[in-house]
Short mmCIF file of C-alpha atoms and ligand atoms in Angstrom, two decimals:
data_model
loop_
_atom_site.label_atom_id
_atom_site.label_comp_id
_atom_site.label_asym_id
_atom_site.label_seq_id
_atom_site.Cartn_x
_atom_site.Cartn_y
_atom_site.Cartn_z
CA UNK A 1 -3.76 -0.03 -6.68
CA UNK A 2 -2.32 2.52 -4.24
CA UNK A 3 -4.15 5.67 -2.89
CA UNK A 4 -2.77 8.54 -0.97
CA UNK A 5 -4.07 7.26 2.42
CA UNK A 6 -3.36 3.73 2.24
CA UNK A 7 -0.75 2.89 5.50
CA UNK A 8 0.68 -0.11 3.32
CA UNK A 9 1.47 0.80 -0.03
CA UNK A 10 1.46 -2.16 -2.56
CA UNK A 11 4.49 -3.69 -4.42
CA UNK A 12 3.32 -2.68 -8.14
CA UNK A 13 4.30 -6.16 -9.50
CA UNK A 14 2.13 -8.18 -7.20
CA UNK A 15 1.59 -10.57 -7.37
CA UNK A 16 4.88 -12.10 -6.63
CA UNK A 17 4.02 -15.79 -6.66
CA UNK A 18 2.08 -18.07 -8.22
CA UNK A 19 1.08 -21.41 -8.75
CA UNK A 20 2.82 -20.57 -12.40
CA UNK A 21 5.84 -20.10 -10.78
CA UNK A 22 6.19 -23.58 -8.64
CA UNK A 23 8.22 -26.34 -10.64
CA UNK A 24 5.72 -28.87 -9.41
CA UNK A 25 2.34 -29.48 -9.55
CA UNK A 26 0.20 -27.17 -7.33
CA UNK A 27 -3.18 -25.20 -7.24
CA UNK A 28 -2.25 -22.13 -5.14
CA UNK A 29 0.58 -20.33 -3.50
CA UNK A 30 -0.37 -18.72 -0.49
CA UNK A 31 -0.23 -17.72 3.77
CA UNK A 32 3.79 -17.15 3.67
CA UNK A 33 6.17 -17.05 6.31
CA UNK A 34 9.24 -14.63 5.02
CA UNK A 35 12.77 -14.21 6.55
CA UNK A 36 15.96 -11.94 5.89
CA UNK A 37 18.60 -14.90 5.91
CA UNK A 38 22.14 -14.26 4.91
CA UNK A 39 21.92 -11.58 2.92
CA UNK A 40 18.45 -13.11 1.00
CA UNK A 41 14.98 -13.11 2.08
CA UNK A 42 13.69 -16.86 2.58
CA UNK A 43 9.71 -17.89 1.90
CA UNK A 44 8.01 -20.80 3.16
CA UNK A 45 4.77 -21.01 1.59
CA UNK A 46 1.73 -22.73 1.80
CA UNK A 47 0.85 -24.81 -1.64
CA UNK A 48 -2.78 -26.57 -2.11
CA UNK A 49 -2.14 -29.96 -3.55
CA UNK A 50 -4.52 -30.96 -6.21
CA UNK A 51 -6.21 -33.20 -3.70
CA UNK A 52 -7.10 -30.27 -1.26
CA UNK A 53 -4.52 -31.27 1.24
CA UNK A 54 -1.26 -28.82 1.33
CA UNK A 55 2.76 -28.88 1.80
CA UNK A 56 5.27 -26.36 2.07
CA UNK A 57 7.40 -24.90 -0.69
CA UNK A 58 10.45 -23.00 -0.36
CA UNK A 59 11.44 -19.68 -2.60
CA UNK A 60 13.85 -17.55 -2.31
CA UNK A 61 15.29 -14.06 -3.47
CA UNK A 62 17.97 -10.88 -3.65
CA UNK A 63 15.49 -8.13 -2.43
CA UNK A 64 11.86 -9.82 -0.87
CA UNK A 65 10.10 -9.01 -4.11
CA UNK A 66 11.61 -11.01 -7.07
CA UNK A 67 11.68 -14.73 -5.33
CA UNK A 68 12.80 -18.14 -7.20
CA UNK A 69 10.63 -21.55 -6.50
CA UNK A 70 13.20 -24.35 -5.80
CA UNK A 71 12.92 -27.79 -7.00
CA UNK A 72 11.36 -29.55 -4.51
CA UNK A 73 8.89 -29.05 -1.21
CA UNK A 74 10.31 -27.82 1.66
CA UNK A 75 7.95 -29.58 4.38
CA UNK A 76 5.32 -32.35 3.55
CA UNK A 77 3.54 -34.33 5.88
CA UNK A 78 5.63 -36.51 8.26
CA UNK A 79 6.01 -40.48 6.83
CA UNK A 80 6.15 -41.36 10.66
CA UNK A 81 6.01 -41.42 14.52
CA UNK A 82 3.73 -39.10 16.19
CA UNK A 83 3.90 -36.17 13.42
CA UNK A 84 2.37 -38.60 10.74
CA UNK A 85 -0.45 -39.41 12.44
CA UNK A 86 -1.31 -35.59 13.17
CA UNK A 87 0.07 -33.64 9.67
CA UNK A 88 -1.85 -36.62 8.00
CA UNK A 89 -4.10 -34.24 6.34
CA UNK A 90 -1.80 -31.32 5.19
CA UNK A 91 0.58 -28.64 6.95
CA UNK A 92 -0.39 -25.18 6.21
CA UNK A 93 0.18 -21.45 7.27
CA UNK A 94 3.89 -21.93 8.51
CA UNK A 95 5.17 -18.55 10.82
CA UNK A 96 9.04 -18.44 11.10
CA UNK A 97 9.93 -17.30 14.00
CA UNK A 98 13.70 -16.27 14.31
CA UNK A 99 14.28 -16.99 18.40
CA UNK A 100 17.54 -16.69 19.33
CA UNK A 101 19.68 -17.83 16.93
CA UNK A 102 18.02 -20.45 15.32
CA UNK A 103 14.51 -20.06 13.12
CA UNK A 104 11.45 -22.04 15.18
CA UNK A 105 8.71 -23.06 12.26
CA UNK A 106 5.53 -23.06 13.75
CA UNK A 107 2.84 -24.66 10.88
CA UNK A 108 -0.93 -26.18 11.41
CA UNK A 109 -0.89 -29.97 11.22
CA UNK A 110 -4.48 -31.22 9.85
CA UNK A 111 -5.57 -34.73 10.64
CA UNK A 112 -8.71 -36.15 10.94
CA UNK A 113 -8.21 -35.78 14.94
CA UNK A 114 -8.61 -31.66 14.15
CA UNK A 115 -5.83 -28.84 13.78
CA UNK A 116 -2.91 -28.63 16.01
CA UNK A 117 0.14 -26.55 16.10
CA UNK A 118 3.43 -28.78 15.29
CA UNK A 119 6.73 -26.66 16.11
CA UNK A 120 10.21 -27.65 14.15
CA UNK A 121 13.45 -25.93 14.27
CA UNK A 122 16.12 -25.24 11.38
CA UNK A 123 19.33 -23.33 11.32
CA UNK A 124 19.97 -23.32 7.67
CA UNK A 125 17.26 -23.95 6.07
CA UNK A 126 17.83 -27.40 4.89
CA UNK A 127 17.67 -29.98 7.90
CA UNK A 128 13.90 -29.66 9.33
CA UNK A 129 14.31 -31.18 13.23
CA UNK A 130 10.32 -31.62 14.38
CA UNK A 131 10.49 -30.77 18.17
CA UNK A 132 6.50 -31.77 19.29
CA UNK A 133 3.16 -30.67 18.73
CA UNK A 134 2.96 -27.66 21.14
CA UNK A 135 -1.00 -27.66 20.98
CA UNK A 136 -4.02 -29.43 21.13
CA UNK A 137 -7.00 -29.45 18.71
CA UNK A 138 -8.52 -26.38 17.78
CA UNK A 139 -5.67 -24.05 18.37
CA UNK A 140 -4.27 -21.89 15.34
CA UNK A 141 -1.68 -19.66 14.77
CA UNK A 142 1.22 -19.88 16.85
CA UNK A 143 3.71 -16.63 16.49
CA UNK A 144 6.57 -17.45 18.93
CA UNK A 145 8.14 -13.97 20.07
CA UNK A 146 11.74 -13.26 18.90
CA UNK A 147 13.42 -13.46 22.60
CA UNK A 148 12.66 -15.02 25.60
CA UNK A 149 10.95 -12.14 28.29
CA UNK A 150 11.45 -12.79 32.16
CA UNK A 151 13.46 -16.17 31.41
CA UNK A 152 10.80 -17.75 29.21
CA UNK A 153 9.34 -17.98 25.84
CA UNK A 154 6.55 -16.40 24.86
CA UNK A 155 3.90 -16.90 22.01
CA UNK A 156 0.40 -15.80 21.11
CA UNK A 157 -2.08 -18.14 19.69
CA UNK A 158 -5.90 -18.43 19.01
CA UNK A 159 -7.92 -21.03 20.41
CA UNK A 160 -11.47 -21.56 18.92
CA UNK A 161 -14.66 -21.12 20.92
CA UNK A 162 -17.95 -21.11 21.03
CA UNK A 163 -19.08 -18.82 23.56
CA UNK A 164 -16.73 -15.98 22.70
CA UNK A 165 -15.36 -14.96 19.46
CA UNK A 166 -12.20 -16.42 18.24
CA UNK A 167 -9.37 -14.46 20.04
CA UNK A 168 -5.68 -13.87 20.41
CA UNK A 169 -4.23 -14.86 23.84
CA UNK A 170 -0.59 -15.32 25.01
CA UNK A 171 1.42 -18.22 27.13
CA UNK A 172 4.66 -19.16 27.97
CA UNK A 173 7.08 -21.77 28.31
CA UNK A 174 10.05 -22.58 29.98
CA UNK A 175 11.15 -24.68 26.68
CA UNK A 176 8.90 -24.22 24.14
CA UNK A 177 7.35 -27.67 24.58
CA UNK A 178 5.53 -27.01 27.88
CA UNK A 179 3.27 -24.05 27.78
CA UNK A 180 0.60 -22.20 30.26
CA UNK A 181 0.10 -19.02 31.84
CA UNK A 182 -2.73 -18.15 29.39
CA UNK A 183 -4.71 -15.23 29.09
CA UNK A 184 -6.53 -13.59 26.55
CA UNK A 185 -4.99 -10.52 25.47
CA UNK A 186 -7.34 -9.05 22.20
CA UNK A 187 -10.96 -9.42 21.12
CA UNK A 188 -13.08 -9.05 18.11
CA UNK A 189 -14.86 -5.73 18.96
CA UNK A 190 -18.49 -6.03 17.92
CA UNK A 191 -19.48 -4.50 15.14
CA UNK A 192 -16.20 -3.38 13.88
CA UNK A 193 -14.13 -4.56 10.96
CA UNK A 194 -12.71 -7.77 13.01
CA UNK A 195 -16.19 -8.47 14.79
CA UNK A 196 -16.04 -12.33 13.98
CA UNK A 197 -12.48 -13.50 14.73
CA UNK A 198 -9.05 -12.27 14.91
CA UNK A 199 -6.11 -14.42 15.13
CA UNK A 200 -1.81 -13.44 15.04
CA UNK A 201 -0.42 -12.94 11.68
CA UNK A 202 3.22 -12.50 11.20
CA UNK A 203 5.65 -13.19 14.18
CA UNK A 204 6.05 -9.90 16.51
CA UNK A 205 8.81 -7.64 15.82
CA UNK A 206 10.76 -5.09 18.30
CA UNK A 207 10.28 -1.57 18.01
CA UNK A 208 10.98 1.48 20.35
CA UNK A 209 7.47 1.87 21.60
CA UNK A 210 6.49 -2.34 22.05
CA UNK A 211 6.31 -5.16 19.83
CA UNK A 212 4.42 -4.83 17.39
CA UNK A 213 1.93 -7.55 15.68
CA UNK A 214 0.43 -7.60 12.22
CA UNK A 215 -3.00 -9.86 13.06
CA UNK A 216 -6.01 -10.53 10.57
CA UNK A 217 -9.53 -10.29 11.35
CA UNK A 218 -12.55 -11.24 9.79
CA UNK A 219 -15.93 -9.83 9.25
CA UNK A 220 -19.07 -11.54 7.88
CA UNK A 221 -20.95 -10.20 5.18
CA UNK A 222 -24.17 -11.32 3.28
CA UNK A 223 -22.00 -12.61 0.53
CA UNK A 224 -18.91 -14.45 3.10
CA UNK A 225 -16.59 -13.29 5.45
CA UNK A 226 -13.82 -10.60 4.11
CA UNK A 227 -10.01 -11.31 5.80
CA UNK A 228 -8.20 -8.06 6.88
CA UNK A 229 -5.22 -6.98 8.55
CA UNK A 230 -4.33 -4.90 11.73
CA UNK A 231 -1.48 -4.12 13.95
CA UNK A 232 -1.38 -4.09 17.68
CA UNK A 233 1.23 -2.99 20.05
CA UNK A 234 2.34 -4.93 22.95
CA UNK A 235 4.76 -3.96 26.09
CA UNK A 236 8.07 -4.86 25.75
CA UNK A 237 8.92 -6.20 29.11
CA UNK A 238 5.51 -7.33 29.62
CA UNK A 239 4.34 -8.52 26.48
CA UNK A 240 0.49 -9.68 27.40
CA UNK A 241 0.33 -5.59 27.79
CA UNK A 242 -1.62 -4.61 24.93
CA UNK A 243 -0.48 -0.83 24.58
CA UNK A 244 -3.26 -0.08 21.60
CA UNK A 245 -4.94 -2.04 18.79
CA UNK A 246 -5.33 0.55 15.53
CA UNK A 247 -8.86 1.21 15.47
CA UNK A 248 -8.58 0.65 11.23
CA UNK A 249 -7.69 -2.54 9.16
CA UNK A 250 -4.39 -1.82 7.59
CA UNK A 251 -4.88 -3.90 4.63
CA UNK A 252 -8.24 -4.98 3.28
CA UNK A 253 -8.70 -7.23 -0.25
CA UNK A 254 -8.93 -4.97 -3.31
CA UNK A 255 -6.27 -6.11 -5.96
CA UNK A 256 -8.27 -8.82 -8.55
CA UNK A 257 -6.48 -11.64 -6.81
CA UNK A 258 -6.89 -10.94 -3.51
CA UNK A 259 -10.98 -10.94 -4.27
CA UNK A 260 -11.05 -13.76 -6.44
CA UNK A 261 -9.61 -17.13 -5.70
CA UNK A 262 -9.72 -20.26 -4.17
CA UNK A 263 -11.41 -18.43 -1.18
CA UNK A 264 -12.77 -14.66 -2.32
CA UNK A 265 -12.10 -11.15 -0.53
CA UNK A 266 -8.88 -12.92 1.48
CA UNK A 267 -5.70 -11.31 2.91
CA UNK A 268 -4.11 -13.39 5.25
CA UNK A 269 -0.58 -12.69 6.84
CA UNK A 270 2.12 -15.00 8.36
CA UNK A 271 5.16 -13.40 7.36
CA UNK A 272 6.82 -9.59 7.84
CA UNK A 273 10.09 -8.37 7.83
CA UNK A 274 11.58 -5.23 9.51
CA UNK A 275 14.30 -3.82 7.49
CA UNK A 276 16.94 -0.99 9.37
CA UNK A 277 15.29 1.68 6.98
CA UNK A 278 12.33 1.90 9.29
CA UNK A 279 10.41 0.28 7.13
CA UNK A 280 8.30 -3.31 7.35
CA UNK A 281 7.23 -5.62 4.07
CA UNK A 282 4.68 -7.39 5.04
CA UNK A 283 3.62 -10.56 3.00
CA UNK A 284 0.13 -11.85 2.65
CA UNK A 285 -1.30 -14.21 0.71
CA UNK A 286 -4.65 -13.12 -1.91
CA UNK A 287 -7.56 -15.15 -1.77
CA UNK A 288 -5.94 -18.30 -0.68
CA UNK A 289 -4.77 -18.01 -4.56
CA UNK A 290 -0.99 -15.83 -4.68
CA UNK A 291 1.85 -14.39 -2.65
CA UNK A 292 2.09 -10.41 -2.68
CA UNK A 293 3.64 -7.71 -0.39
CA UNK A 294 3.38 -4.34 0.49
CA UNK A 295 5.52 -2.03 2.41
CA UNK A 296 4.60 0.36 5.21
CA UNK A 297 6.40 2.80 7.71
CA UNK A 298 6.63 0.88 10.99
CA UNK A 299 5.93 4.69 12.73
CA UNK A 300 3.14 5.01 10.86
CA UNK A 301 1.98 1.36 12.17
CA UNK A 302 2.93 2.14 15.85
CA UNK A 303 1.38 5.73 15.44
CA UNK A 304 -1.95 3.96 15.14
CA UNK A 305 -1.89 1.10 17.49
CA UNK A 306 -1.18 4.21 19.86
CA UNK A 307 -3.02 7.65 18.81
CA UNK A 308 -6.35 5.34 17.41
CA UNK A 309 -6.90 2.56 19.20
CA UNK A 310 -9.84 0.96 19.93
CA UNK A 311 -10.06 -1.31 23.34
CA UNK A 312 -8.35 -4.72 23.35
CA UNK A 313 -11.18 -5.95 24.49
C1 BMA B 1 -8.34 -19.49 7.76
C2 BMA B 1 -7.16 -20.36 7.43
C3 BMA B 1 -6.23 -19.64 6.47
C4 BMA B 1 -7.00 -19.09 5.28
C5 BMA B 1 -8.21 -18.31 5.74
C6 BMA B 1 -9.07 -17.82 4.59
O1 BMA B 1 -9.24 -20.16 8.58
O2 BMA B 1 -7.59 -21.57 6.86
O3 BMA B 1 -5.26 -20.55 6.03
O4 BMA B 1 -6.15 -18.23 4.56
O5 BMA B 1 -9.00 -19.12 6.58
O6 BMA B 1 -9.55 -18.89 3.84
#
């Protein structure tokens, strides 16, 4: 379902993968980190176990929209050391963040201790090399920018809290174990499609005018909350600049499966890929249920982090 206004216009076969399409057993297929890798675009997805608990599965494909299921899981909880004790409960919502030249996996590691943010590293996309747990409890989302600004590497994050909404802030690291500097860079505004949380999506991407971050946001309704996505711009050479936060959701759950599912009225994003056409798929997953994409201009995204933006905070 497309209309003439909509900034992200819908791949017409969504949705692209399902639980139907996994050659093991699994309840959903869902909160995707993508990647252009050698010539083929590379999903890590986020697959419910029939126990509740969730792993990793790995798909590929020619052209991001057709994508094949291998055999087996990609990442399931550790068996050992350290990482066992916190991924005891599941790993879920893995980013990949190409740094450099390798691909840093940044994934939520559930235990009964809380959620924590485990980074691992992989150059081909068969050996997984765990690095350390690069959070405490309570911190979600980890998007690791693609190169390192002033000498050090910088990510964006969302702690939870109870006196202020759920926000996105920023810190760096000298080497991507340590990290500090924090601030907080963008708030839910009150009353306004993201009043209840926000928290970084896909992994930011370099354009002319900033970098530029596909977030969700959530806003509570009488019947549950509804998960939406935005874009924000940041400064290039000073990244916890926040040059404009588009004033409108850019995606919002309409299709059948992204407002039915294992969790209703859900689109959550941890995956987007800039092509050289000037154009950006972004991948989101539809009521914690399916994978689907969508396509948008990345002008047309930039155009309204900067011509409608509403304050950062
Ligand atoms: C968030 C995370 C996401 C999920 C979303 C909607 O808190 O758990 O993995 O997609 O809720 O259920």
């Amino acid at each position: 379902m497309n209309t003439i206004n909509d900034i992200v216009t819908r791949y017409q076969k969504n949705p692209i993968l399902t639980r139907e399409d996994v050659p093991y057993p699994v309840a959903t297929v869902h909160n995707a980190g993508v990647v252009k890798y050698k010539n083929r675009y590379i999903m890590l997805f986020r697959a419910h176990l029939k126990n509740g608990r969730s792993i990793i599965g790995r798909a590929d494909s020619p052209d991001g929209f057709k994508f094949k299921v291998l055999p087996k899981p990609f990442l399931t909880p550790a068996s050992y050391g350290i990482f066992a004790e916190y991924e005891a409960f599941g790993v879920e919502d893995l980013r990949i963040n190409p740094v450099e030249d390798s691909y840093l996996l940044t994934y939520s590691a559930y235990s009964c201790h809380g959620v924590r943010i485990a980074l691992a590293r992989t150059d081909d996309f068969k050996k997984i090399e765990r690095i350390a747990l690069i959070t405490q409890a309570d911190l979600r989302n980890v998007v690791i920018f693609p190169e390192k600004i002033k000498g050090r590497y910088v990510r964006l994050d969302r702690p939870h809290s109870e006196i202020s909404p759920w926000s996105i802030w920023i810190s760096y690291s000298p080497d991507l174990i340590y990290w500090g500097d924090s601030q907080v860079v963008i708030k839910p505004l009150p009353y306004h499609w993201d009043e209840m949380k926000i928290g970084p999506g896909a992994p930011p991407f370099k354009t002319e005018k900033g970098w530029l971050h596909i977030y969700h946001g959530v806003f509570k309704t009488m019947s549950g909350s509804v998960y939406r996505l935005g874009a924000a711009l940041h400064d290039l050479a000073d990244p916890a600049r926040v040059l404009g936060v588009s004033d409108q959701w850019i995606l919002q759950p309409e299709e059948v499966w992204e407002q039915t599912g294992y969790v209703p009225n859900v689109v959550f994003t941890c995956g987007a890929v800039a092509e050289d056409d000037g154009t950006v798929k972004i991948y989101w997953g539809g009521a914690d249920t399916v994978m689907c994409v969508g396509t948008a201009k990345i002008c047309d995204l930039v155009s309204l982090c900067l011509e409608s933006s509403r304050p950062p905070m």
